[in-house]
Short mmCIF file of C-alpha atoms and ligand atoms in Angstrom, two decimals:
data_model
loop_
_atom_site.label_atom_id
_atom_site.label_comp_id
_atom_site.label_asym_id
_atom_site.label_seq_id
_atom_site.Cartn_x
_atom_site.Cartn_y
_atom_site.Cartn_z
CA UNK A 564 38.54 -169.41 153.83
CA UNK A 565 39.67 -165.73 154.21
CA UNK A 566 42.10 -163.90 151.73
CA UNK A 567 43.57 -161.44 153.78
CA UNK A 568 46.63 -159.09 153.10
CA UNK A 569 46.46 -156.88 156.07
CA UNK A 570 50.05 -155.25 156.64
CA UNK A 571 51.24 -155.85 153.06
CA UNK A 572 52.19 -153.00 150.62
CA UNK A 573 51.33 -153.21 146.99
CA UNK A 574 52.71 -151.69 143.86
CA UNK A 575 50.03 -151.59 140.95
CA UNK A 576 51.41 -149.91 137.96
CA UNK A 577 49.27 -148.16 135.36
CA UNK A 578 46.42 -147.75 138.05
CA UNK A 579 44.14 -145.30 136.68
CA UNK A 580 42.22 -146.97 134.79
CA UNK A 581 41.41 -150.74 133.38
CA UNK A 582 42.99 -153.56 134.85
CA UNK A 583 45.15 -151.67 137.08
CA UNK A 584 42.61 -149.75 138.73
CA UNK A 585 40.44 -153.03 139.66
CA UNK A 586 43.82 -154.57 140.87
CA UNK A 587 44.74 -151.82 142.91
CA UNK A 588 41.06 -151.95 144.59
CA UNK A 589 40.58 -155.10 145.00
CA UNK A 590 43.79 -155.24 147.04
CA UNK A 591 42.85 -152.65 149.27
CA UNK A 592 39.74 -154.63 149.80
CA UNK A 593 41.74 -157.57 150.88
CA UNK A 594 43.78 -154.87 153.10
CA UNK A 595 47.02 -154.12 151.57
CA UNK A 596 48.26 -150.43 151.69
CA UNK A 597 48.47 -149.52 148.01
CA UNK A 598 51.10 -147.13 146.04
CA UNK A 599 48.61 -146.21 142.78
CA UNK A 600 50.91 -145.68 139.91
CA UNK A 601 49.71 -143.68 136.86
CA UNK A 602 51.58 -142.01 134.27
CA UNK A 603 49.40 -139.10 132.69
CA UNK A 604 46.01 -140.13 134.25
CA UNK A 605 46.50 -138.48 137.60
CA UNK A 606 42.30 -137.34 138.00
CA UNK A 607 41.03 -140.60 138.30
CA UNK A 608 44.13 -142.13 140.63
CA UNK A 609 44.04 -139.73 142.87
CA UNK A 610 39.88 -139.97 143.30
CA UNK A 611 40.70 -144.24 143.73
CA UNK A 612 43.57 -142.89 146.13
CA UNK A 613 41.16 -140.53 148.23
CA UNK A 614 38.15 -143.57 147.87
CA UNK A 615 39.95 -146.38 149.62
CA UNK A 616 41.31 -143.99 152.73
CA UNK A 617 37.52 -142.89 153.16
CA UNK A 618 36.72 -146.86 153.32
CA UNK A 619 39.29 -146.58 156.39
CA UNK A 620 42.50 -148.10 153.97
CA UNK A 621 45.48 -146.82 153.07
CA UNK A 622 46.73 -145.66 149.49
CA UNK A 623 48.85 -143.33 147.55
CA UNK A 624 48.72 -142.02 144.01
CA UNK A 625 51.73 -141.91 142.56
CA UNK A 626 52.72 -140.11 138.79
CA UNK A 627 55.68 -142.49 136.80
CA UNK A 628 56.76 -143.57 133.63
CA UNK A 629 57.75 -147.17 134.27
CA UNK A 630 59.79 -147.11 131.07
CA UNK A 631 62.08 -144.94 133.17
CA UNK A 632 64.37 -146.54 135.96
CA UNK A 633 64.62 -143.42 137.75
CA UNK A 634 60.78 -142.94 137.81
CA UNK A 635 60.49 -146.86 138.82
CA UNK A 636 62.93 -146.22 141.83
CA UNK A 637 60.75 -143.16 143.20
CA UNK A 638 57.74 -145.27 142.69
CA UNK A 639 59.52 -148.50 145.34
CA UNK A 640 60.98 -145.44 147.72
CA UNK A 641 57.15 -143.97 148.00
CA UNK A 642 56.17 -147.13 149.05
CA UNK A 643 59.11 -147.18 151.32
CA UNK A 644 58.58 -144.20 152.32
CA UNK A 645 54.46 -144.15 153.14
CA UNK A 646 54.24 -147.59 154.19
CA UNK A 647 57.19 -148.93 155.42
CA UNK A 648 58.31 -151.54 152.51
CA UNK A 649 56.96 -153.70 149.46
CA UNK A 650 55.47 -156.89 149.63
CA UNK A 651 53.79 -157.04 146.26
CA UNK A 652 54.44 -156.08 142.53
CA UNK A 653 51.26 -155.57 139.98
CA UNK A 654 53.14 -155.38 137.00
CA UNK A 655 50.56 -153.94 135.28
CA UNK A 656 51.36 -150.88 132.52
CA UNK A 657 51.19 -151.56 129.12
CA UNK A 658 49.23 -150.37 125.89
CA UNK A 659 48.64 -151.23 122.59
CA UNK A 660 49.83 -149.15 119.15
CA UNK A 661 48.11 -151.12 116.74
CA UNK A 662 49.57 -150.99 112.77
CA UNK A 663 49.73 -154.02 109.81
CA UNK A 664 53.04 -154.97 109.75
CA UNK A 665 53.70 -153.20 106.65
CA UNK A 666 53.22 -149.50 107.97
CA UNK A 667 54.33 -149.79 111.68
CA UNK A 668 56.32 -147.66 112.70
CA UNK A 669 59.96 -147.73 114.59
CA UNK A 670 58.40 -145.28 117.25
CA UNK A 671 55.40 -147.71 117.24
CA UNK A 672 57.25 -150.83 118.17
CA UNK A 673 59.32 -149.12 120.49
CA UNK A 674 57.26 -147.46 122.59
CA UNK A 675 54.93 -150.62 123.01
CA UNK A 676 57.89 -152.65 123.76
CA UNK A 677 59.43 -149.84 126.05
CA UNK A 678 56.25 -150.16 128.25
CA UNK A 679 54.91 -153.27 127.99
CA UNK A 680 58.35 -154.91 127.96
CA UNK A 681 61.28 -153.32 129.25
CA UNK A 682 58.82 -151.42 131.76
CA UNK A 683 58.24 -155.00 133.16
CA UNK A 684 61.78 -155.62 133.63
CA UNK A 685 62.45 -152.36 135.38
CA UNK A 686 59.63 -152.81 138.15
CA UNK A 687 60.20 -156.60 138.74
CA UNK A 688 63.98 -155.71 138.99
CA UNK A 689 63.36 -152.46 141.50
CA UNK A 690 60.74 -155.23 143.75
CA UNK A 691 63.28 -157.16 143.94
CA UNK A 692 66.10 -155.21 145.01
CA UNK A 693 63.57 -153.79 147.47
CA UNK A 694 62.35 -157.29 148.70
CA UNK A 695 66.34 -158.52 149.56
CA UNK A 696 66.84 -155.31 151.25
CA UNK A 697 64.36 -155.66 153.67
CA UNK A 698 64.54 -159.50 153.45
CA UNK A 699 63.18 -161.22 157.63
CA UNK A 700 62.22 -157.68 158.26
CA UNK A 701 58.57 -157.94 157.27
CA UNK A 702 56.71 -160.91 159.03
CA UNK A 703 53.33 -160.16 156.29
CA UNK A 704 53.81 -163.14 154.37
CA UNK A 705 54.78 -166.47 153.81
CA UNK A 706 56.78 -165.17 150.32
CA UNK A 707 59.69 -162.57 151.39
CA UNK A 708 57.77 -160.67 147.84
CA UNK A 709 55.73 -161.51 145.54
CA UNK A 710 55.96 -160.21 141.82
CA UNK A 711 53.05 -160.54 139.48
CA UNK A 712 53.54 -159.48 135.52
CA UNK A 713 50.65 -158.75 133.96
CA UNK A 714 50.77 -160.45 130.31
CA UNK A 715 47.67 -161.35 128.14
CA UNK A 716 46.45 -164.48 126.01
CA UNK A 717 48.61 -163.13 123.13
CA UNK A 718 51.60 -164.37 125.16
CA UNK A 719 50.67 -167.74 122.50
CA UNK A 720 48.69 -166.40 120.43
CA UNK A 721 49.61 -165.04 117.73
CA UNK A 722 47.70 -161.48 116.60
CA UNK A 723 48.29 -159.91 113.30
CA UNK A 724 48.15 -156.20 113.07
CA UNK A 725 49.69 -156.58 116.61
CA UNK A 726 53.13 -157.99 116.36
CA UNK A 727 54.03 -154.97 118.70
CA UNK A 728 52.18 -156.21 121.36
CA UNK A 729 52.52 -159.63 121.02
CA UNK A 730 55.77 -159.57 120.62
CA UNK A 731 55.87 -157.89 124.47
CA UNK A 732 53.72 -160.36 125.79
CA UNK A 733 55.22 -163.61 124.42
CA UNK A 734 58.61 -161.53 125.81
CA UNK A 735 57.12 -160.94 129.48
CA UNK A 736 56.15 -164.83 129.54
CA UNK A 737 60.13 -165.54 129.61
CA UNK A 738 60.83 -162.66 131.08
CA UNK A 739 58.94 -163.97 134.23
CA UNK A 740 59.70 -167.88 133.56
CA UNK A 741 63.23 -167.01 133.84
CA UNK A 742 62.91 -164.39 136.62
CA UNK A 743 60.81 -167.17 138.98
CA UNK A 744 63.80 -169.57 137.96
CA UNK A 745 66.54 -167.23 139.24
CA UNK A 746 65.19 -165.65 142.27
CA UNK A 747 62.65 -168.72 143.74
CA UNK A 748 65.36 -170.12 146.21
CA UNK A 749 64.68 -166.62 147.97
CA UNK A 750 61.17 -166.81 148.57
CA UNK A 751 60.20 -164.47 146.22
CA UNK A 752 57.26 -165.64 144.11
CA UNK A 753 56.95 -164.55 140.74
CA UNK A 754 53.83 -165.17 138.13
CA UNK A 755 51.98 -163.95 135.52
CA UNK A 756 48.23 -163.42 134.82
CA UNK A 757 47.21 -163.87 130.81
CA UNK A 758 43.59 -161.90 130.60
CA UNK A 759 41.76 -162.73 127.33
CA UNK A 760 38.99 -160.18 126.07
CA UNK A 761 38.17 -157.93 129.08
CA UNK A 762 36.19 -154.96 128.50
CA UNK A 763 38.14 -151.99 129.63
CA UNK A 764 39.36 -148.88 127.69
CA UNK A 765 42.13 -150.15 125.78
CA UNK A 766 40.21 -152.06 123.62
CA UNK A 767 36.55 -150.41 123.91
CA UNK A 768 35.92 -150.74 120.34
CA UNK A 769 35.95 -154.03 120.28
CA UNK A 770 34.17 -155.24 123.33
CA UNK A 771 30.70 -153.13 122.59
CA UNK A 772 27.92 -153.78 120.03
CA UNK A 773 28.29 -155.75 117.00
CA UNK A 774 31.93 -155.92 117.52
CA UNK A 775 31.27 -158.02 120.91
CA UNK A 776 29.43 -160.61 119.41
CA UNK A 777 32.12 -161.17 117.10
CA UNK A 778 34.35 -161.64 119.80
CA UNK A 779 31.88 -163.53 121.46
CA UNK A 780 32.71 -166.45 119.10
CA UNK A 781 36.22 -166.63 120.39
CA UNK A 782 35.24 -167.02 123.92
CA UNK A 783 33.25 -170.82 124.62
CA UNK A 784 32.60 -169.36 128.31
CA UNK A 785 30.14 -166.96 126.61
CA UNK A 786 30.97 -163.50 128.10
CA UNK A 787 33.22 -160.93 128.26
CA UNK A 788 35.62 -160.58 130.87
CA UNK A 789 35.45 -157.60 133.47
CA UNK A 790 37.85 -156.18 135.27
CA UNK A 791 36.93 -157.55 138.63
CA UNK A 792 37.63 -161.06 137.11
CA UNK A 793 40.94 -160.54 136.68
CA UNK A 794 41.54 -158.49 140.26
CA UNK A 795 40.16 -161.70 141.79
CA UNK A 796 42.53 -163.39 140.68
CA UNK A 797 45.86 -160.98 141.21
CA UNK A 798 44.13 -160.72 144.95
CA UNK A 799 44.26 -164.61 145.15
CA UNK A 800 47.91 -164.92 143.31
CA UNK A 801 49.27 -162.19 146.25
CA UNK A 802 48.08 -164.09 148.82
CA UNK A 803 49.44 -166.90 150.94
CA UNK A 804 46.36 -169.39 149.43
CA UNK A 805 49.02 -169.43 146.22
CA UNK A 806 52.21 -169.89 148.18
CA UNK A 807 53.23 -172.40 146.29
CA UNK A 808 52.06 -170.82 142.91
CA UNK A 809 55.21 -169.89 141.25
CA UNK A 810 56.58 -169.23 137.83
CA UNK A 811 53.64 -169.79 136.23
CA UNK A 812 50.69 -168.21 134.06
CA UNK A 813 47.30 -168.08 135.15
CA UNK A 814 45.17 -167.66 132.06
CA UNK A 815 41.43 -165.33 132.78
CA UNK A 816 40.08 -165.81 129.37
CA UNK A 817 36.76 -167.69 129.73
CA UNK A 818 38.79 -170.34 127.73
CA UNK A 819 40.25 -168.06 124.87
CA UNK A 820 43.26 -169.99 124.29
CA UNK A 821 40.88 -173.10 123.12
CA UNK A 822 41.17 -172.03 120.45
CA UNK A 823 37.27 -172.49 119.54
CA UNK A 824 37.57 -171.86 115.83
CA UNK A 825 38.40 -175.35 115.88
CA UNK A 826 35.08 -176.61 117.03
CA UNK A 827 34.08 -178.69 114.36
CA UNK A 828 37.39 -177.60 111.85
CA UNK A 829 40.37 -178.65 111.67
C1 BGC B 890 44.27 -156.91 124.55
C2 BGC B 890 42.84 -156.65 124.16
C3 BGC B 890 42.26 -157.84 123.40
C4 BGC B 890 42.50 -159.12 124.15
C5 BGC B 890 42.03 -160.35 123.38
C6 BGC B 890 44.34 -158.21 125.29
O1 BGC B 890 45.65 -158.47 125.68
O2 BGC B 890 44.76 -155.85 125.34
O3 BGC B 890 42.78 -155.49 123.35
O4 BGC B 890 40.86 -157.66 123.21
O5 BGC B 890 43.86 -159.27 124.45
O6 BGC B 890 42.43 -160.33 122.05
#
C-alpha cells in the first residue's frame, strides 16, 4: 500500500516549527504542493520552504495571522494562486498562555482562544469556501477537500492552570463534529487529530529531564511522542486510505486518555 498525494495542495498553518512543520513535511513527502503558513517565525519556514523544492517538491512560505480573516483569505488565494487550488486544510496554529485560574488574564484567554479557537473557524471556513468554488474541477481526490483541525488530548481532559487552552480544544472538538455534520453530503471530509505529550517547543519544559519521567507516568505506551508520529498520521487522514474517515478524532497519545492514574486506584 502506497499513500500518495501527488497533485494535491495543502494548507498547514503555524508551520515553522512543532507539529506544523512535521505536517507540512511529511506531506510534501507524500507529494502534495504545500503553502507553509507562519506568523512571526518566517527563518525557519522559509529554510523548510527552500528544503522540499531542492528534494524536487513544491512549497511556499507564507507570513499570516490566522486570527485574522483577511490574513486567512491571502493565505487560500496563495495557494490559489501558486498551485492552482486547495485540497487539504492542516488546521494547525495554536499556543498555550498558561495562568491558575485566579490570575489569568482577559488578554490571556483571549488571545489563546483567538488562535487556537476562532483561528480554527476562520481557516476551516476559508477551505471550504475554496473547496465549493472549485468543486469537479480538481480530479486529486476521492474527497472534493479535506479539512483536518488540529486539537489535543485536553479536548476531554480536563487541565488546571490551562482552562485557556482547554477550553479551545474541547471548543474545536464541536467545532469540527458539527462542521463534518453540515458540510459531509459535499464530500468534504473533516477530522481532528488529539496529540497527547509530544516533545516540541511549546511545551519543552516539560518533555526533558526529570520533568519527562514525570510525564512518563501518564503515558502506558512508555515514550514520548515526536513530531513525526503525529505527521504520520495527518499524511494518512489526507489521504484517500481514510476516505471514509469523517467527523471524527484520532487520538496520538501513546494511550494518554487511559487515564493510567487509575491503574490500581479508583
Ligand atoms: C499541550 C502540551 C502537553 C500535552 C499533554 C498538548 O496539547 O500542547 O503542552 O504536554 O497536551 O498534556
Amino acid at each position: 500500500m502506497h499513500i500518495s498525494l501527488d497533485k494535491q495542495v495543502a494548507l498547514v498553518t503555524g508551520a515553522s516549527s512543532g507539529l506544523g512543520y512535521a505536517c507540512a513535511k511529511g506531506l510534501a513527502a507524500a507529494g502534495a504542493s504545500v503553502v507553509i503558513n507562519y506568523n512571526s517565525q518566517a527563518e525557519p519556514a522559509e529554510k523548510l520552504a527552500a528544503e522540499i523544492r531542492q528534494q524536487g517538491g513544491q512549497a511556499i512560505a507564507v507570513q499570516g495571522d490566522v486570527s485574522s480573516q483577511d490574513d486567512v483569505n491571502h493565505l487560500i488565494a496563495q495557494a490559489v494562486e501558486n498551485f492552482g487550488g486547495l485540497d487539504i486544510l492542516v488546521a494547525n496554529s495554536g499556543l498555550q498562555k498558561d495562568a491558575p485560574i485566579g490570575e489569568m488574564t482577559l488578554q490571556e484567554w483571549q488571545k489563546v482562544i483567538d488562535v487556537n479557537l476562532t483561528g480554527q473557524f476562520l481557516t476551516a471556513q476559508a477551505a471550504l469556501l475554496q473547496f465549493r468554488k472549485q468543486k469537479g474541477q480538481r480530479q486529486v481526490s476521492r474527497a472534493t477537500g479535506k479539512i483536518i483541525h488540529v486539537s489535543s488530548v485536553h479536548q476531554v481532559i480536563p487541565w488546571a492552570g490551562h482552562v485557556n487552552y482547554a477550553a479551545s480544544k474541547g471548543g474545536v472538538d464541536l467545532l469540527m463534529r458539527s462542521i463534518a455534520q453540515e458540510v459531509g453530503e459535499e464530500q468534504i471530509r473533516v477530522n481532528s487529530i488529539a496529540p497527547g505529550a509530544i516533545a516540541t517547543a511549546i511545551n519543552a519544559e516539560n518533555t526533558e529531564g526529570d520533568a519527562a519521567k514525570k510525564l512518563l507516568e501518564l503515558i502506558p505506551y512508555g515514550r514520548i511522542g515526536a513530531a513525526e508520529d503525529v505527521a504520520n498520521a495527518v499524511v494518512w487522514l489526507a489521504s484517500d486510505l481514510s476516505d471514509y474517515v469523517h467527523g471524527t478524532t484520532l487520538f496520538i497519545d501513546g494511550g494518554m486518555t487511559l487515564y493510567p492514574e487509575f491503574r490500581g486506584n479508583g
